[in-house]
Amino acid sequence: MTVEFHSTTVPGRGVLHMIETRSGARLGVLVDHDGTRTILTYGIPPDDPDRVDHEIPLTPDEADHLAELLHSPSVRERLDALERAVAQLSGATP
């Protein structure tokens, strides 16, 4: 199974970004016109694919912290970490 992403405009609200994970879990992030973000979770398997099980509203700082936690290091960041590790193993300092 592949990961699926799609976005839909919700009239009068904003944009709903949906993800279905490889395990079949579904969640969404609703970005309101005012910038408010709400995490939406759905049941597995979905009895009703449009039925939201939980809504978790996030303040801007909560959304920022969550994004930071979920963010994967960039290739550059991973390469820098490897270079530091090699330098430490060889006794040199970067």
mmCIF file with all atom_site columns, C-alpha atoms in Angstrom:
data_model
loop_
_atom_site.group_PDB
_atom_site.id
_atom_site.type_symbol
_atom_site.label_atom_id
_atom_site.label_alt_id
_atom_site.label_comp_id
_atom_site.label_asym_id
_atom_site.label_entity_id
_atom_site.label_seq_id
_atom_site.pdbx_PDB_ins_code
_atom_site.Cartn_x
_atom_site.Cartn_y
_atom_site.Cartn_z
_atom_site.occupancy
_atom_site.B_iso_or_equiv
_atom_site.pdbx_formal_charge
_atom_site.auth_seq_id
_atom_site.auth_comp_id
_atom_site.auth_asym_id
_atom_site.auth_atom_id
_atom_site.pdbx_PDB_model_num
ATOM 1  C CA . MET A 1 1  ? 0.000   0.000  0.000  1.00 0.00 ? 1  MET A CA 1
ATOM 2  C CA . THR A 1 2  ? 1.258   3.501  -0.773 1.00 0.00 ? 2  THR A CA 1
ATOM 3  C CA . VAL A 1 3  ? 0.896   6.727  1.163  1.00 0.00 ? 3  VAL A CA 1
ATOM 4  C CA . GLU A 1 4  ? -1.807  8.915  -0.340 1.00 0.00 ? 4  GLU A CA 1
ATOM 5  C CA . PHE A 1 5  ? -2.117  12.681 0.029  1.00 0.00 ? 5  PHE A CA 1
ATOM 6  C CA . HIS A 1 6  ? -4.760  14.986 -1.341 1.00 0.00 ? 6  HIS A CA 1
ATOM 7  C CA . SER A 1 7  ? -6.150  18.423 -0.607 1.00 0.00 ? 7  SER A CA 1
ATOM 8  C CA . THR A 1 8  ? -9.714  19.662 -0.937 1.00 0.00 ? 8  THR A CA 1
ATOM 9  C CA . THR A 1 9  ? -11.214 23.116 -0.587 1.00 0.00 ? 9  THR A CA 1
ATOM 10 C CA . VAL A 1 10 ? -13.909 23.209 2.097  1.00 0.00 ? 10 VAL A CA 1
ATOM 11 C CA . PRO A 1 11 ? -16.285 26.054 1.166  1.00 0.00 ? 11 PRO A CA 1
ATOM 12 C CA . GLY A 1 12 ? -16.500 28.669 3.897  1.00 0.00 ? 12 GLY A CA 1
ATOM 13 C CA . ARG A 1 13 ? -13.711 27.037 5.952  1.00 0.00 ? 13 ARG A CA 1
ATOM 14 C CA . GLY A 1 14 ? -10.403 26.610 4.148  1.00 0.00 ? 14 GLY A CA 1
ATOM 15 C CA . VAL A 1 15 ? -8.385  23.672 2.838  1.00 0.00 ? 15 VAL A CA 1
ATOM 16 C CA . LEU A 1 16 ? -8.458  20.088 4.104  1.00 0.00 ? 16 LEU A CA 1
ATOM 17 C CA . HIS A 1 17 ? -5.197  18.178 3.611  1.00 0.00 ? 17 HIS A CA 1
ATOM 18 C CA . MET A 1 18 ? -5.722  14.406 3.901  1.00 0.00 ? 18 MET A CA 1
ATOM 19 C CA . ILE A 1 19 ? -3.234  11.574 4.309  1.00 0.00 ? 19 ILE A CA 1
ATOM 20 C CA . GLU A 1 20 ? -3.793  7.839  4.285  1.00 0.00 ? 20 GLU A CA 1
ATOM 21 C CA . THR A 1 21 ? -0.773  6.032  5.701  1.00 0.00 ? 21 THR A CA 1
ATOM 22 C CA . ARG A 1 22 ? 0.597   2.712  4.521  1.00 0.00 ? 22 ARG A CA 1
ATOM 23 C CA . SER A 1 23 ? -1.109  1.071  7.509  1.00 0.00 ? 23 SER A CA 1
ATOM 24 C CA . GLY A 1 24 ? -4.490  2.455  6.404  1.00 0.00 ? 24 GLY A CA 1
ATOM 25 C CA . ALA A 1 25 ? -4.803  5.157  9.071  1.00 0.00 ? 25 ALA A CA 1
ATOM 26 C CA . ARG A 1 26 ? -6.446  8.361  7.849  1.00 0.00 ? 26 ARG A CA 1
ATOM 27 C CA . LEU A 1 27 ? -5.965  11.841 9.215  1.00 0.00 ? 27 LEU A CA 1
ATOM 28 C CA . GLY A 1 28 ? -6.444  15.361 8.025  1.00 0.00 ? 28 GLY A CA 1
ATOM 29 C CA . VAL A 1 29 ? -5.300  18.864 8.752  1.00 0.00 ? 29 VAL A CA 1
ATOM 30 C CA . LEU A 1 30 ? -7.928  21.532 8.195  1.00 0.00 ? 30 LEU A CA 1
ATOM 31 C CA . VAL A 1 31 ? -6.369  24.945 7.583  1.00 0.00 ? 31 VAL A CA 1
ATOM 32 C CA . ASP A 1 32 ? -9.050  27.577 8.103  1.00 0.00 ? 32 ASP A CA 1
ATOM 33 C CA . HIS A 1 33 ? -9.054  30.868 6.198  1.00 0.00 ? 33 HIS A CA 1
ATOM 34 C CA . ASP A 1 34 ? -7.834  32.603 9.385  1.00 0.00 ? 34 ASP A CA 1
ATOM 35 C CA . GLY A 1 35 ? -4.826  30.246 9.608  1.00 0.00 ? 35 GLY A CA 1
ATOM 36 C CA . THR A 1 36 ? -6.210  28.083 12.422 1.00 0.00 ? 36 THR A CA 1
ATOM 37 C CA . ARG A 1 37 ? -5.215  24.435 12.086 1.00 0.00 ? 37 ARG A CA 1
ATOM 38 C CA . THR A 1 38 ? -7.259  21.465 13.273 1.00 0.00 ? 38 THR A CA 1
ATOM 39 C CA . ILE A 1 39 ? -6.093  17.856 13.197 1.00 0.00 ? 39 ILE A CA 1
ATOM 40 C CA . LEU A 1 40 ? -8.875  15.435 12.231 1.00 0.00 ? 40 LEU A CA 1
ATOM 41 C CA . THR A 1 41 ? -8.723  11.688 12.865 1.00 0.00 ? 41 THR A CA 1
ATOM 42 C CA . TYR A 1 42 ? -10.829 8.994  11.247 1.00 0.00 ? 42 TYR A CA 1
ATOM 43 C CA . GLY A 1 43 ? -11.633 5.402  12.273 1.00 0.00 ? 43 GLY A CA 1
ATOM 44 C CA . ILE A 1 44 ? -9.898  2.288  10.914 1.00 0.00 ? 44 ILE A CA 1
ATOM 45 C CA . PRO A 1 45 ? -11.422 0.896  8.777  1.00 0.00 ? 45 PRO A CA 1
ATOM 46 C CA . PRO A 1 46 ? -13.658 3.817  8.015  1.00 0.00 ? 46 PRO A CA 1
ATOM 47 C CA . ASP A 1 47 ? -17.307 2.857  8.445  1.00 0.00 ? 47 ASP A CA 1
ATOM 48 C CA . ASP A 1 48 ? -18.148 6.266  7.030  1.00 0.00 ? 48 ASP A CA 1
ATOM 49 C CA . PRO A 1 49 ? -15.110 7.765  5.274  1.00 0.00 ? 49 PRO A CA 1
ATOM 50 C CA . ASP A 1 50 ? -16.308 11.313 6.010  1.00 0.00 ? 50 ASP A CA 1
ATOM 51 C CA . ARG A 1 51 ? -16.991 10.769 9.732  1.00 0.00 ? 51 ARG A CA 1
ATOM 52 C CA . VAL A 1 52 ? -14.426 12.476 11.943 1.00 0.00 ? 52 VAL A CA 1
ATOM 53 C CA . ASP A 1 53 ? -13.632 10.607 15.188 1.00 0.00 ? 53 ASP A CA 1
ATOM 54 C CA . HIS A 1 54 ? -11.666 13.433 16.826 1.00 0.00 ? 54 HIS A CA 1
ATOM 55 C CA . GLU A 1 55 ? -10.961 17.110 16.158 1.00 0.00 ? 55 GLU A CA 1
ATOM 56 C CA . ILE A 1 56 ? -7.853  18.583 17.758 1.00 0.00 ? 56 ILE A CA 1
ATOM 57 C CA . PRO A 1 57 ? -7.616  22.369 17.348 1.00 0.00 ? 57 PRO A CA 1
ATOM 58 C CA . LEU A 1 58 ? -4.080  23.757 17.489 1.00 0.00 ? 58 LEU A CA 1
ATOM 59 C CA . THR A 1 59 ? -2.850  27.211 18.413 1.00 0.00 ? 59 THR A CA 1
ATOM 60 C CA . PRO A 1 60 ? -0.154  28.608 16.092 1.00 0.00 ? 60 PRO A CA 1
ATOM 61 C CA . ASP A 1 61 ? 2.635   27.723 18.552 1.00 0.00 ? 61 ASP A CA 1
ATOM 62 C CA . GLU A 1 62 ? 1.246   24.192 19.034 1.00 0.00 ? 62 GLU A CA 1
ATOM 63 C CA . ALA A 1 63 ? 1.148   23.701 15.253 1.00 0.00 ? 63 ALA A CA 1
ATOM 64 C CA . ASP A 1 64 ? 4.751   24.951 14.996 1.00 0.00 ? 64 ASP A CA 1
ATOM 65 C CA . HIS A 1 65 ? 5.951   22.587 17.744 1.00 0.00 ? 65 HIS A CA 1
ATOM 66 C CA . LEU A 1 66 ? 4.146   19.621 16.209 1.00 0.00 ? 66 LEU A CA 1
ATOM 67 C CA . ALA A 1 67 ? 5.580   20.405 12.772 1.00 0.00 ? 67 ALA A CA 1
ATOM 68 C CA . GLU A 1 68 ? 9.058   20.554 14.302 1.00 0.00 ? 68 GLU A CA 1
ATOM 69 C CA . LEU A 1 69 ? 8.559   17.158 15.963 1.00 0.00 ? 69 LEU A CA 1
ATOM 70 C CA . LEU A 1 70 ? 7.328   15.567 12.723 1.00 0.00 ? 70 LEU A CA 1
ATOM 71 C CA . HIS A 1 71 ? 9.931   17.197 10.484 1.00 0.00 ? 71 HIS A CA 1
ATOM 72 C CA . SER A 1 72 ? 12.525  14.819 9.057  1.00 0.00 ? 72 SER A CA 1
ATOM 73 C CA . PRO A 1 73 ? 16.060  16.150 8.835  1.00 0.00 ? 73 PRO A CA 1
ATOM 74 C CA . SER A 1 74 ? 17.014  17.396 5.384  1.00 0.00 ? 74 SER A CA 1
ATOM 75 C CA . VAL A 1 75 ? 19.687  15.613 3.373  1.00 0.00 ? 75 VAL A CA 1
ATOM 76 C CA . ARG A 1 76 ? 22.052  18.484 4.210  1.00 0.00 ? 76 ARG A CA 1
ATOM 77 C CA . GLU A 1 77 ? 21.360  18.124 7.952  1.00 0.00 ? 77 GLU A CA 1
ATOM 78 C CA . ARG A 1 78 ? 21.931  14.360 7.801  1.00 0.00 ? 78 ARG A CA 1
ATOM 79 C CA . LEU A 1 79 ? 25.162  14.816 5.840  1.00 0.00 ? 79 LEU A CA 1
ATOM 80 C CA . ASP A 1 80 ? 26.386  17.409 8.363  1.00 0.00 ? 80 ASP A CA 1
ATOM 81 C CA . ALA A 1 81 ? 25.657  14.979 11.214 1.00 0.00 ? 81 ALA A CA 1
ATOM 82 C CA . LEU A 1 82 ? 27.575  12.203 9.435  1.00 0.00 ? 82 LEU A CA 1
ATOM 83 C CA . GLU A 1 83 ? 30.533  14.527 8.818  1.00 0.00 ? 83 GLU A CA 1
ATOM 84 C CA . ARG A 1 84 ? 30.585  15.478 12.517 1.00 0.00 ? 84 ARG A CA 1
ATOM 85 C CA . ALA A 1 85 ? 30.470  11.807 13.531 1.00 0.00 ? 85 ALA A CA 1
ATOM 86 C CA . VAL A 1 86 ? 33.342  10.920 11.180 1.00 0.00 ? 86 VAL A CA 1
ATOM 87 C CA . ALA A 1 87 ? 35.361  13.876 12.474 1.00 0.00 ? 87 ALA A CA 1
ATOM 88 C CA . GLN A 1 88 ? 34.801  12.768 16.082 1.00 0.00 ? 88 GLN A CA 1
ATOM 89 C CA . LEU A 1 89 ? 35.801  9.188  15.271 1.00 0.00 ? 89 LEU A CA 1
ATOM 90 C CA . SER A 1 90 ? 38.972  10.359 13.542 1.00 0.00 ? 90 SER A CA 1
ATOM 91 C CA . GLY A 1 91 ? 39.874  12.691 16.410 1.00 0.00 ? 91 GLY A CA 1
ATOM 92 C CA . ALA A 1 92 ? 39.436  15.846 14.344 1.00 0.00 ? 92 ALA A CA 1
ATOM 93 C CA . THR A 1 93 ? 36.946  18.583 15.146 1.00 0.00 ? 93 THR A CA 1
ATOM 94 C CA . PRO A 1 94 ? 34.834  20.084 12.377 1.00 0.00 ? 94 PRO A CA 1
#
